[in-house]
Amino acid sequence: MKQIKFIFTGPPGAGKTTAIAAISEFPPVSTDVLSTDDLAKTKEKTTVAMDFGQITLDNGLKIGLYGTPGQERFRFMWEILVQGGLGLIVLIDNRRPDPLKDLEIYLDNFSEFIDKTDAVIGITCSDVKETPTLDDYQDVLQKRGQVFPVFSVDAREKEDVLFLLNALLTCLELAA
């Protein structure tokens, strides 16, 4: 049976590694190392190459789950990881100083990939910081002329992450 590949991206601390761990059938392969730059003030470890996990759907279809490093200095890995990918899950940490700008950064950097596939957006930590709201994120998308589903999610919760995957699968089916 063919394996499909979904990419998780977003800024450091948005929950990419956590989301993959929440649904993977095995402990994810991770390239986390100790943070040594300004990120060390807020996050002990950071992904430097990728995270990898896998989930098998009821129909036997295997989905590879690939998490990108969050820091833009590892952008070269983003370009490698999207090769052969079918869709993008963008996770945005609502606690960051400018999460709306973060969303635009990731949509811009992955624009070519998104144009060929599709994307969904998961907002993490909205229970910790209520603004911006989901409507604010939709306003950014509307101004950009983009239409993607946006959901508030807890990356630690299996059901929330599966919901994002199902939303992405639905978007891909509708586009086909």
PDB file of N, CA and C in Angstrom, residues 4-108:
ATOM      1  N   ILE A   4       1.422   8.087   2.041  1.00  0.00           N
ATOM      2  CA  ILE A   4       1.375   9.502   1.729  1.00  0.00           C
ATOM      3  C   ILE A   4       2.099  10.265   2.833  1.00  0.00           C
ATOM      4  N   LYS A   5       2.431  11.506   2.537  1.00  0.00           N
ATOM      5  CA  LYS A   5       3.302  12.280   3.411  1.00  0.00           C
ATOM      6  C   LYS A   5       2.656  13.628   3.718  1.00  0.00           C
ATOM      7  N   PHE A   6       2.479  13.914   5.000  1.00  0.00           N
ATOM      8  CA  PHE A   6       1.992  15.213   5.442  1.00  0.00           C
ATOM      9  C   PHE A   6       3.109  15.917   6.200  1.00  0.00           C
ATOM     10  N   ILE A   7       3.157  17.227   6.034  1.00  0.00           N
ATOM     11  CA  ILE A   7       4.192  18.042   6.636  1.00  0.00           C
ATOM     12  C   ILE A   7       3.571  18.902   7.739  1.00  0.00           C
ATOM     13  N   PHE A   8       4.205  18.919   8.904  1.00  0.00           N
ATOM     14  CA  PHE A   8       3.832  19.814  10.003  1.00  0.00           C
ATOM     15  C   PHE A   8       4.879  20.917  10.048  1.00  0.00           C
ATOM     16  N   THR A   9       4.444  22.165  10.053  1.00  0.00           N
ATOM     17  CA  THR A   9       5.380  23.275  10.141  1.00  0.00           C
ATOM     18  C   THR A   9       4.833  24.351  11.064  1.00  0.00           C
ATOM     19  N   GLY A  10       5.673  25.304  11.378  1.00  0.00           N
ATOM     20  CA  GLY A  10       5.301  26.413  12.242  1.00  0.00           C
ATOM     21  C   GLY A  10       6.502  26.852  13.053  1.00  0.00           C
ATOM     22  N   PRO A  11       6.337  27.932  13.801  1.00  0.00           N
ATOM     23  CA  PRO A  11       7.464  28.464  14.571  1.00  0.00           C
ATOM     24  C   PRO A  11       7.879  27.540  15.710  1.00  0.00           C
ATOM     25  N   PRO A  12       9.059  27.774  16.274  1.00  0.00           N
ATOM     26  CA  PRO A  12       9.505  26.966  17.408  1.00  0.00           C
ATOM     27  C   PRO A  12       8.479  27.022  18.549  1.00  0.00           C
ATOM     28  N   GLY A  13       8.216  25.869  19.132  1.00  0.00           N
ATOM     29  CA  GLY A  13       7.318  25.806  20.278  1.00  0.00           C
ATOM     30  C   GLY A  13       5.850  25.729  19.927  1.00  0.00           C
ATOM     31  N   ALA A  14       5.505  25.675  18.644  1.00  0.00           N
ATOM     32  CA  ALA A  14       4.094  25.643  18.243  1.00  0.00           C
ATOM     33  C   ALA A  14       3.445  24.283  18.494  1.00  0.00           C
ATOM     34  N   GLY A  15       4.260  23.224  18.641  1.00  0.00           N
ATOM     35  CA  GLY A  15       3.700  21.915  18.945  1.00  0.00           C
ATOM     36  C   GLY A  15       3.858  20.871  17.856  1.00  0.00           C
ATOM     37  N   LYS A  16       4.759  21.083  16.923  1.00  0.00           N
ATOM     38  CA  LYS A  16       4.931  20.131  15.826  1.00  0.00           C
ATOM     39  C   LYS A  16       5.377  18.759  16.321  1.00  0.00           C
ATOM     40  N   THR A  17       6.434  18.717  17.095  1.00  0.00           N
ATOM     41  CA  THR A  17       6.941  17.455  17.643  1.00  0.00           C
ATOM     42  C   THR A  17       5.879  16.809  18.530  1.00  0.00           C
ATOM     43  N   THR A  18       5.229  17.593  19.338  1.00  0.00           N
ATOM     44  CA  THR A  18       4.195  17.105  20.254  1.00  0.00           C
ATOM     45  C   THR A  18       3.021  16.520  19.484  1.00  0.00           C
ATOM     46  N   ALA A  19       2.582  17.204  18.427  1.00  0.00           N
ATOM     47  CA  ALA A  19       1.450  16.733  17.627  1.00  0.00           C
ATOM     48  C   ALA A  19       1.767  15.393  16.968  1.00  0.00           C
ATOM     49  N   ILE A  20       2.952  15.277  16.417  1.00  0.00           N
ATOM     50  CA  ILE A  20       3.343  14.020  15.772  1.00  0.00           C
ATOM     51  C   ILE A  20       3.392  12.904  16.817  1.00  0.00           C
ATOM     52  N   ALA A  21       3.945  13.200  17.984  1.00  0.00           N
ATOM     53  CA  ALA A  21       4.015  12.191  19.055  1.00  0.00           C
ATOM     54  C   ALA A  21       2.617  11.780  19.520  1.00  0.00           C
ATOM     55  N   ALA A  22       1.663  12.690  19.471  1.00  0.00           N
ATOM     56  CA  ALA A  22       0.302  12.401  19.942  1.00  0.00           C
ATOM     57  C   ALA A  22      -0.407  11.359  19.090  1.00  0.00           C
ATOM     58  N   ILE A  23      -0.038  11.258  17.806  1.00  0.00           N
ATOM     59  CA  ILE A  23      -0.776  10.338  16.930  1.00  0.00           C
ATOM     60  C   ILE A  23       0.067   9.241  16.289  1.00  0.00           C
ATOM     61  N   SER A  24       1.371   9.340  16.374  1.00  0.00           N
ATOM     62  CA  SER A  24       2.230   8.351  15.719  1.00  0.00           C
ATOM     63  C   SER A  24       2.064   6.971  16.357  1.00  0.00           C
ATOM     64  N   GLU A  25       2.159   5.959  15.513  1.00  0.00           N
ATOM     65  CA  GLU A  25       2.044   4.568  15.976  1.00  0.00           C
ATOM     66  C   GLU A  25       3.295   4.112  16.719  1.00  0.00           C
ATOM     67  N   PHE A  26       4.354   4.862  16.613  1.00  0.00           N
ATOM     68  CA  PHE A  26       5.603   4.538  17.311  1.00  0.00           C
ATOM     69  C   PHE A  26       6.206   5.847  17.796  1.00  0.00           C
ATOM     70  N   PRO A  27       7.083   5.773  18.784  1.00  0.00           N
ATOM     71  CA  PRO A  27       7.716   7.016  19.236  1.00  0.00           C
ATOM     72  C   PRO A  27       8.397   7.697  18.050  1.00  0.00           C
ATOM     73  N   PRO A  28       8.117   8.969  17.841  1.00  0.00           N
ATOM     74  CA  PRO A  28       8.666   9.633  16.662  1.00  0.00           C
ATOM     75  C   PRO A  28      10.190   9.683  16.659  1.00  0.00           C
ATOM     76  N   VAL A  29      10.720   9.588  15.460  1.00  0.00           N
ATOM     77  CA  VAL A  29      12.132   9.847  15.250  1.00  0.00           C
ATOM     78  C   VAL A  29      12.278  11.356  15.361  1.00  0.00           C
ATOM     79  N   SER A  30      13.184  11.808  16.181  1.00  0.00           N
ATOM     80  CA  SER A  30      13.313  13.231  16.441  1.00  0.00           C
ATOM     81  C   SER A  30      14.770  13.651  16.364  1.00  0.00           C
ATOM     82  N   THR A  31      14.983  14.868  15.894  1.00  0.00           N
ATOM     83  CA  THR A  31      16.339  15.422  15.841  1.00  0.00           C
ATOM     84  C   THR A  31      16.434  16.629  16.763  1.00  0.00           C
ATOM     85  N   ASP A  32      15.815  16.536  17.918  1.00  0.00           N
ATOM     86  CA  ASP A  32      15.874  17.624  18.887  1.00  0.00           C
ATOM     87  C   ASP A  32      17.249  17.683  19.544  1.00  0.00           C
ATOM     88  N   VAL A  33      17.749  18.892  19.680  1.00  0.00           N
ATOM     89  CA  VAL A  33      19.012  19.139  20.383  1.00  0.00           C
ATOM     90  C   VAL A  33      18.796  20.301  21.349  1.00  0.00           C
ATOM     91  N   LEU A  34      19.720  20.485  22.258  1.00  0.00           N
ATOM     92  CA  LEU A  34      19.620  21.594  23.194  1.00  0.00           C
ATOM     93  C   LEU A  34      19.674  22.923  22.442  1.00  0.00           C
ATOM     94  N   SER A  35      18.778  23.827  22.799  1.00  0.00           N
ATOM     95  CA  SER A  35      18.777  25.165  22.207  1.00  0.00           C
ATOM     96  C   SER A  35      19.986  25.931  22.729  1.00  0.00           C
ATOM     97  N   THR A  36      20.633  26.641  21.829  1.00  0.00           N
ATOM     98  CA  THR A  36      21.832  27.379  22.238  1.00  0.00           C
ATOM     99  C   THR A  36      21.730  28.869  21.945  1.00  0.00           C
ATOM    100  N   ASP A  37      20.687  29.298  21.258  1.00  0.00           N
ATOM    101  CA  ASP A  37      20.541  30.710  20.918  1.00  0.00           C
ATOM    102  C   ASP A  37      19.469  31.345  21.800  1.00  0.00           C
ATOM    103  N   ASP A  38      18.870  32.429  21.359  1.00  0.00           N
ATOM    104  CA  ASP A  38      17.836  33.115  22.140  1.00  0.00           C
ATOM    105  C   ASP A  38      16.656  32.212  22.470  1.00  0.00           C
ATOM    106  N   LEU A  39      16.429  31.217  21.642  1.00  0.00           N
ATOM    107  CA  LEU A  39      15.337  30.280  21.868  1.00  0.00           C
ATOM    108  C   LEU A  39      15.495  29.535  23.190  1.00  0.00           C
ATOM    109  N   ALA A  40      16.716  29.375  23.662  1.00  0.00           N
ATOM    110  CA  ALA A  40      16.982  28.643  24.905  1.00  0.00           C
ATOM    111  C   ALA A  40      16.278  29.278  26.106  1.00  0.00           C
ATOM    112  N   LYS A  41      15.950  30.558  26.004  1.00  0.00           N
ATOM    113  CA  LYS A  41      15.241  31.236  27.098  1.00  0.00           C
ATOM    114  C   LYS A  41      13.816  30.714  27.261  1.00  0.00           C
ATOM    115  N   THR A  42      13.234  30.216  26.166  1.00  0.00           N
ATOM    116  CA  THR A  42      11.839  29.771  26.216  1.00  0.00           C
ATOM    117  C   THR A  42      11.657  28.278  25.947  1.00  0.00           C
ATOM    118  N   LYS A  43      12.670  27.643  25.380  1.00  0.00           N
ATOM    119  CA  LYS A  43      12.532  26.241  24.978  1.00  0.00           C
ATOM    120  C   LYS A  43      13.867  25.530  25.141  1.00  0.00           C
ATOM    121  N   GLU A  44      13.860  24.439  25.912  1.00  0.00           N
ATOM    122  CA  GLU A  44      15.106  23.726  26.200  1.00  0.00           C
ATOM    123  C   GLU A  44      15.694  23.048  24.964  1.00  0.00           C
ATOM    124  N   LYS A  45      14.832  22.410  24.168  1.00  0.00           N
ATOM    125  CA  LYS A  45      15.291  21.692  22.977  1.00  0.00           C
ATOM    126  C   LYS A  45      14.577  22.216  21.748  1.00  0.00           C
ATOM    127  N   THR A  46      15.205  22.030  20.600  1.00  0.00           N
ATOM    128  CA  THR A  46      14.602  22.442  19.335  1.00  0.00           C
ATOM    129  C   THR A  46      14.946  21.416  18.256  1.00  0.00           C
ATOM    130  N   THR A  47      14.064  21.292  17.278  1.00  0.00           N
ATOM    131  CA  THR A  47      14.271  20.374  16.157  1.00  0.00           C
ATOM    132  C   THR A  47      15.216  21.024  15.152  1.00  0.00           C
ATOM    133  N   VAL A  48      16.228  20.276  14.715  1.00  0.00           N
ATOM    134  CA  VAL A  48      17.190  20.832  13.769  1.00  0.00           C
ATOM    135  C   VAL A  48      17.119  20.194  12.384  1.00  0.00           C
ATOM    136  N   ALA A  49      16.498  19.072  12.234  1.00  0.00           N
ATOM    137  CA  ALA A  49      16.373  18.461  10.907  1.00  0.00           C
ATOM    138  C   ALA A  49      14.916  18.105  10.630  1.00  0.00           C
ATOM    139  N   MET A  50      14.353  17.207  11.434  1.00  0.00           N
ATOM    140  CA  MET A  50      12.959  16.827  11.230  1.00  0.00           C
ATOM    141  C   MET A  50      12.498  15.930  12.365  1.00  0.00           C
ATOM    142  N   ASP A  51      11.189  15.766  12.411  1.00  0.00           N
ATOM    143  CA  ASP A  51      10.561  14.736  13.230  1.00  0.00           C
ATOM    144  C   ASP A  51       9.862  13.808  12.251  1.00  0.00           C
ATOM    145  N   PHE A  52       9.745  12.541  12.614  1.00  0.00           N
ATOM    146  CA  PHE A  52       9.033  11.602  11.749  1.00  0.00           C
ATOM    147  C   PHE A  52       8.216  10.643  12.594  1.00  0.00           C
ATOM    148  N   GLY A  53       6.977  10.480  12.183  1.00  0.00           N
ATOM    149  CA  GLY A  53       6.083   9.495  12.779  1.00  0.00           C
ATOM    150  C   GLY A  53       5.218   8.907  11.675  1.00  0.00           C
ATOM    151  N   GLN A  54       4.322   8.009  12.059  1.00  0.00           N
ATOM    152  CA  GLN A  54       3.462   7.374  11.062  1.00  0.00           C
ATOM    153  C   GLN A  54       2.141   6.984  11.695  1.00  0.00           C
ATOM    154  N   ILE A  55       1.099   7.047  10.888  1.00  0.00           N
ATOM    155  CA  ILE A  55      -0.218   6.586  11.304  1.00  0.00           C
ATOM    156  C   ILE A  55      -0.813   5.800  10.141  1.00  0.00           C
ATOM    157  N   THR A  56      -1.540   4.735  10.458  1.00  0.00           N
ATOM    158  CA  THR A  56      -2.200   3.932   9.434  1.00  0.00           C
ATOM    159  C   THR A  56      -3.705   4.121   9.562  1.00  0.00           C
ATOM    160  N   LEU A  57      -4.339   4.517   8.466  1.00  0.00           N
ATOM    161  CA  LEU A  57      -5.786   4.703   8.461  1.00  0.00           C
ATOM    162  C   LEU A  57      -6.492   3.349   8.432  1.00  0.00           C
ATOM    163  N   ASP A  58      -7.783   3.355   8.718  1.00  0.00           N
ATOM    164  CA  ASP A  58      -8.571   2.112   8.738  1.00  0.00           C
ATOM    165  C   ASP A  58      -8.496   1.347   7.420  1.00  0.00           C
ATOM    166  N   ASN A  59      -8.333   2.075   6.311  1.00  0.00           N
ATOM    167  CA  ASN A  59      -8.260   1.420   5.003  1.00  0.00           C
ATOM    168  C   ASN A  59      -6.863   0.894   4.669  1.00  0.00           C
ATOM    169  N   GLY A  60      -5.934   1.006   5.626  1.00  0.00           N
ATOM    170  CA  GLY A  60      -4.579   0.500   5.425  1.00  0.00           C
ATOM    171  C   GLY A  60      -3.602   1.521   4.879  1.00  0.00           C
ATOM    172  N   LEU A  61      -4.098   2.692   4.510  1.00  0.00           N
ATOM    173  CA  LEU A  61      -3.231   3.737   3.979  1.00  0.00           C
ATOM    174  C   LEU A  61      -2.318   4.263   5.077  1.00  0.00           C
ATOM    175  N   LYS A  62      -1.032   4.271   4.800  1.00  0.00           N
ATOM    176  CA  LYS A  62      -0.047   4.766   5.764  1.00  0.00           C
ATOM    177  C   LYS A  62       0.235   6.238   5.473  1.00  0.00           C
ATOM    178  N   ILE A  63       0.232   7.039   6.531  1.00  0.00           N
ATOM    179  CA  ILE A  63       0.526   8.460   6.403  1.00  0.00           C
ATOM    180  C   ILE A  63       1.817   8.748   7.166  1.00  0.00           C
ATOM    181  N   GLY A  64       2.819   9.223   6.437  1.00  0.00           N
ATOM    182  CA  GLY A  64       4.061   9.660   7.055  1.00  0.00           C
ATOM    183  C   GLY A  64       3.867  11.073   7.582  1.00  0.00           C
ATOM    184  N   LEU A  65       4.285  11.300   8.805  1.00  0.00           N
ATOM    185  CA  LEU A  65       4.124  12.594   9.471  1.00  0.00           C
ATOM    186  C   LEU A  65       5.506  13.204   9.638  1.00  0.00           C
ATOM    187  N   TYR A  66       5.767  14.300   8.950  1.00  0.00           N
ATOM    188  CA  TYR A  66       7.081  14.927   8.946  1.00  0.00           C
ATOM    189  C   TYR A  66       6.979  16.316   9.556  1.00  0.00           C
ATOM    190  N   GLY A  67       7.746  16.562  10.580  1.00  0.00           N
ATOM    191  CA  GLY A  67       7.778  17.871  11.219  1.00  0.00           C
ATOM    192  C   GLY A  67       9.028  18.628  10.819  1.00  0.00           C
ATOM    193  N   THR A  68       8.848  19.870  10.423  1.00  0.00           N
ATOM    194  CA  THR A  68       9.991  20.695  10.035  1.00  0.00           C
ATOM    195  C   THR A  68      10.604  21.364  11.256  1.00  0.00           C
ATOM    196  N   PRO A  69      11.856  21.770  11.154  1.00  0.00           N
ATOM    197  CA  PRO A  69      12.394  22.647  12.192  1.00  0.00           C
ATOM    198  C   PRO A  69      11.626  23.967  12.138  1.00  0.00           C
ATOM    199  N   GLY A  70      11.465  24.621  13.271  1.00  0.00           N
ATOM    200  CA  GLY A  70      10.713  25.863  13.297  1.00  0.00           C
ATOM    201  C   GLY A  70      11.515  27.094  12.931  1.00  0.00           C
ATOM    202  N   GLN A  71      12.801  27.044  13.160  1.00  0.00           N
ATOM    203  CA  GLN A  71      13.636  28.224  12.933  1.00  0.00           C
ATOM    204  C   GLN A  71      13.935  28.404  11.442  1.00  0.00           C
ATOM    205  N   GLU A  72      13.810  29.641  10.970  1.00  0.00           N
ATOM    206  CA  GLU A  72      14.031  29.922   9.555  1.00  0.00           C
ATOM    207  C   GLU A  72      15.444  29.596   9.089  1.00  0.00           C
ATOM    208  N   ARG A  73      16.407  29.552  10.009  1.00  0.00           N
ATOM    209  CA  ARG A  73      17.779  29.238   9.585  1.00  0.00           C
ATOM    210  C   ARG A  73      17.890  27.793   9.089  1.00  0.00           C
ATOM    211  N   PHE A  74      16.873  26.971   9.379  1.00  0.00           N
ATOM    212  CA  PHE A  74      16.844  25.594   8.872  1.00  0.00           C
ATOM    213  C   PHE A  74      15.914  25.461   7.664  1.00  0.00           C
ATOM    214  N   ARG A  75      15.682  26.575   6.984  1.00  0.00           N
ATOM    215  CA  ARG A  75      14.765  26.596   5.839  1.00  0.00           C
ATOM    216  C   ARG A  75      15.142  25.563   4.768  1.00  0.00           C
ATOM    217  N   PHE A  76      16.420  25.314   4.603  1.00  0.00           N
ATOM    218  CA  PHE A  76      16.848  24.326   3.602  1.00  0.00           C
ATOM    219  C   PHE A  76      16.199  22.967   3.863  1.00  0.00           C
ATOM    220  N   MET A  77      15.927  22.660   5.140  1.00  0.00           N
ATOM    221  CA  MET A  77      15.252  21.394   5.468  1.00  0.00           C
ATOM    222  C   MET A  77      13.781  21.444   5.061  1.00  0.00           C
ATOM    223  N   TRP A  78      13.171  22.620   5.126  1.00  0.00           N
ATOM    224  CA  TRP A  78      11.772  22.752   4.713  1.00  0.00           C
ATOM    225  C   TRP A  78      11.632  22.318   3.257  1.00  0.00           C
ATOM    226  N   GLU A  79      12.561  22.793   2.427  1.00  0.00           N
ATOM    227  CA  GLU A  79      12.510  22.490   0.993  1.00  0.00           C
ATOM    228  C   GLU A  79      12.712  21.003   0.736  1.00  0.00           C
ATOM    229  N   ILE A  80      13.539  20.366   1.530  1.00  0.00           N
ATOM    230  CA  ILE A  80      13.764  18.923   1.380  1.00  0.00           C
ATOM    231  C   ILE A  80      12.531  18.142   1.847  1.00  0.00           C
ATOM    232  N   LEU A  81      11.980  18.525   2.988  1.00  0.00           N
ATOM    233  CA  LEU A  81      10.888  17.756   3.584  1.00  0.00           C
ATOM    234  C   LEU A  81       9.587  17.811   2.786  1.00  0.00           C
ATOM    235  N   VAL A  82       9.327  18.885   2.069  1.00  0.00           N
ATOM    236  CA  VAL A  82       8.069  18.960   1.319  1.00  0.00           C
ATOM    237  C   VAL A  82       8.088  18.113   0.049  1.00  0.00           C
ATOM    238  N   GLN A  83       9.251  17.678  -0.374  1.00  0.00           N
ATOM    239  CA  GLN A  83       9.318  16.874  -1.594  1.00  0.00           C
ATOM    240  C   GLN A  83       8.501  15.598  -1.418  1.00  0.00           C
ATOM    241  N   GLY A  84       7.551  15.413  -2.316  1.00  0.00           N
ATOM    242  CA  GLY A  84       6.673  14.239  -2.258  1.00  0.00           C
ATOM    243  C   GLY A  84       5.546  14.381  -1.249  1.00  0.00           C
ATOM    244  N   GLY A  85       5.434  15.536  -0.621  1.00  0.00           N
ATOM    245  CA  GLY A  85       4.379  15.750   0.367  1.00  0.00           C
ATOM    246  C   GLY A  85       3.028  15.980  -0.277  1.00  0.00           C
ATOM    247  N   LEU A  86       1.981  15.639   0.447  1.00  0.00           N
ATOM    248  CA  LEU A  86       0.618  15.767  -0.069  1.00  0.00           C
ATOM    249  C   LEU A  86      -0.136  16.936   0.548  1.00  0.00           C
ATOM    250  N   GLY A  87       0.277  17.399   1.716  1.00  0.00           N
ATOM    251  CA  GLY A  87      -0.442  18.492   2.360  1.00  0.00           C
ATOM    252  C   GLY A  87       0.351  19.054   3.525  1.00  0.00           C
ATOM    253  N   LEU A  88      -0.085  20.242   3.981  1.00  0.00           N
ATOM    254  CA  LEU A  88       0.639  20.974   5.016  1.00  0.00           C
ATOM    255  C   LEU A  88      -0.271  21.282   6.195  1.00  0.00           C
ATOM    256  N   ILE A  89       0.238  21.027   7.389  1.00  0.00           N
ATOM    257  CA  ILE A  89      -0.427  21.432   8.623  1.00  0.00           C
ATOM    258  C   ILE A  89       0.460  22.497   9.254  1.00  0.00           C
ATOM    259  N   VAL A  90      -0.072  23.716   9.336  1.00  0.00           N
ATOM    260  CA  VAL A  90       0.660  24.830   9.921  1.00  0.00           C
ATOM    261  C   VAL A  90       0.177  24.990  11.355  1.00  0.00           C
ATOM    262  N   LEU A  91       1.085  24.875  12.308  1.00  0.00           N
ATOM    263  CA  LEU A  91       0.755  25.101  13.713  1.00  0.00           C
ATOM    264  C   LEU A  91       1.327  26.449  14.128  1.00  0.00           C
ATOM    265  N   ILE A  92       0.503  27.257  14.767  1.00  0.00           N
ATOM    266  CA  ILE A  92       0.904  28.593  15.216  1.00  0.00           C
ATOM    267  C   ILE A  92       0.636  28.697  16.711  1.00  0.00           C
ATOM    268  N   ASP A  93       1.663  29.100  17.455  1.00  0.00           N
ATOM    269  CA  ASP A  93       1.560  29.280  18.909  1.00  0.00           C
ATOM    270  C   ASP A  93       0.980  30.665  19.186  1.00  0.00           C
ATOM    271  N   ASN A  94      -0.221  30.707  19.722  1.00  0.00           N
ATOM    272  CA  ASN A  94      -0.916  31.967  19.957  1.00  0.00           C
ATOM    273  C   ASN A  94      -0.228  32.840  21.008  1.00  0.00           C
ATOM    274  N   ARG A  95       0.711  32.265  21.791  1.00  0.00           N
ATOM    275  CA  ARG A  95       1.410  33.028  22.836  1.00  0.00           C
ATOM    276  C   ARG A  95       2.562  33.854  22.295  1.00  0.00           C
ATOM    277  N   ARG A  96       2.978  33.578  21.080  1.00  0.00           N
ATOM    278  CA  ARG A  96       4.147  34.284  20.532  1.00  0.00           C
ATOM    279  C   ARG A  96       3.841  35.768  20.360  1.00  0.00           C
ATOM    280  N   PRO A  97       4.898  36.588  20.273  1.00  0.00           N
ATOM    281  CA  PRO A  97       4.701  38.040  20.195  1.00  0.00           C
ATOM    282  C   PRO A  97       3.809  38.493  19.028  1.00  0.00           C
ATOM    283  N   ASP A  98       3.946  37.867  17.851  1.00  0.00           N
ATOM    284  CA  ASP A  98       3.134  38.263  16.699  1.00  0.00           C
ATOM    285  C   ASP A  98       2.724  37.022  15.903  1.00  0.00           C
ATOM    286  N   PRO A  99       1.770  36.252  16.437  1.00  0.00           N
ATOM    287  CA  PRO A  99       1.403  35.004  15.767  1.00  0.00           C
ATOM    288  C   PRO A  99       0.783  35.207  14.381  1.00  0.00           C
ATOM    289  N   LEU A 100       0.155  36.345  14.137  1.00  0.00           N
ATOM    290  CA  LEU A 100      -0.401  36.592  12.802  1.00  0.00           C
ATOM    291  C   LEU A 100       0.723  36.745  11.786  1.00  0.00           C
ATOM    292  N   LYS A 101       1.790  37.402  12.184  1.00  0.00           N
ATOM    293  CA  LYS A 101       2.961  37.528  11.306  1.00  0.00           C
ATOM    294  C   LYS A 101       3.599  36.154  11.108  1.00  0.00           C
ATOM    295  N   ASP A 102       3.651  35.345  12.182  1.00  0.00           N
ATOM    296  CA  ASP A 102       4.187  33.982  12.063  1.00  0.00           C
ATOM    297  C   ASP A 102       3.419  33.214  10.985  1.00  0.00           C
ATOM    298  N   LEU A 103       2.097  33.329  11.011  1.00  0.00           N
ATOM    299  CA  LEU A 103       1.278  32.628  10.009  1.00  0.00           C
ATOM    300  C   LEU A 103       1.692  33.063   8.611  1.00  0.00           C
ATOM    301  N   GLU A 104       1.833  34.350   8.406  1.00  0.00           N
ATOM    302  CA  GLU A 104       2.200  34.841   7.079  1.00  0.00           C
ATOM    303  C   GLU A 104       3.589  34.355   6.656  1.00  0.00           C
ATOM    304  N   ILE A 105       4.516  34.322   7.589  1.00  0.00           N
ATOM    305  CA  ILE A 105       5.870  33.839   7.284  1.00  0.00           C
ATOM    306  C   ILE A 105       5.821  32.404   6.761  1.00  0.00           C
ATOM    307  N   TYR A 106       5.060  31.543   7.427  1.00  0.00           N
ATOM    308  CA  TYR A 106       5.014  30.139   7.012  1.00  0.00           C
ATOM    309  C   TYR A 106       4.209  29.956   5.735  1.00  0.00           C
ATOM    310  N   LEU A 107       3.145  30.719   5.556  1.00  0.00           N
ATOM    311  CA  LEU A 107       2.394  30.642   4.302  1.00  0.00           C
ATOM    312  C   LEU A 107       3.250  31.131   3.139  1.00  0.00           C
ATOM    313  N   ASP A 108       4.036  32.183   3.356  1.00  0.00           N
ATOM    314  CA  ASP A 108       4.922  32.682   2.299  1.00  0.00           C
ATOM    315  C   ASP A 108       6.008  31.664   1.965  1.00  0.00           C
TER     316      ASP A 108
END
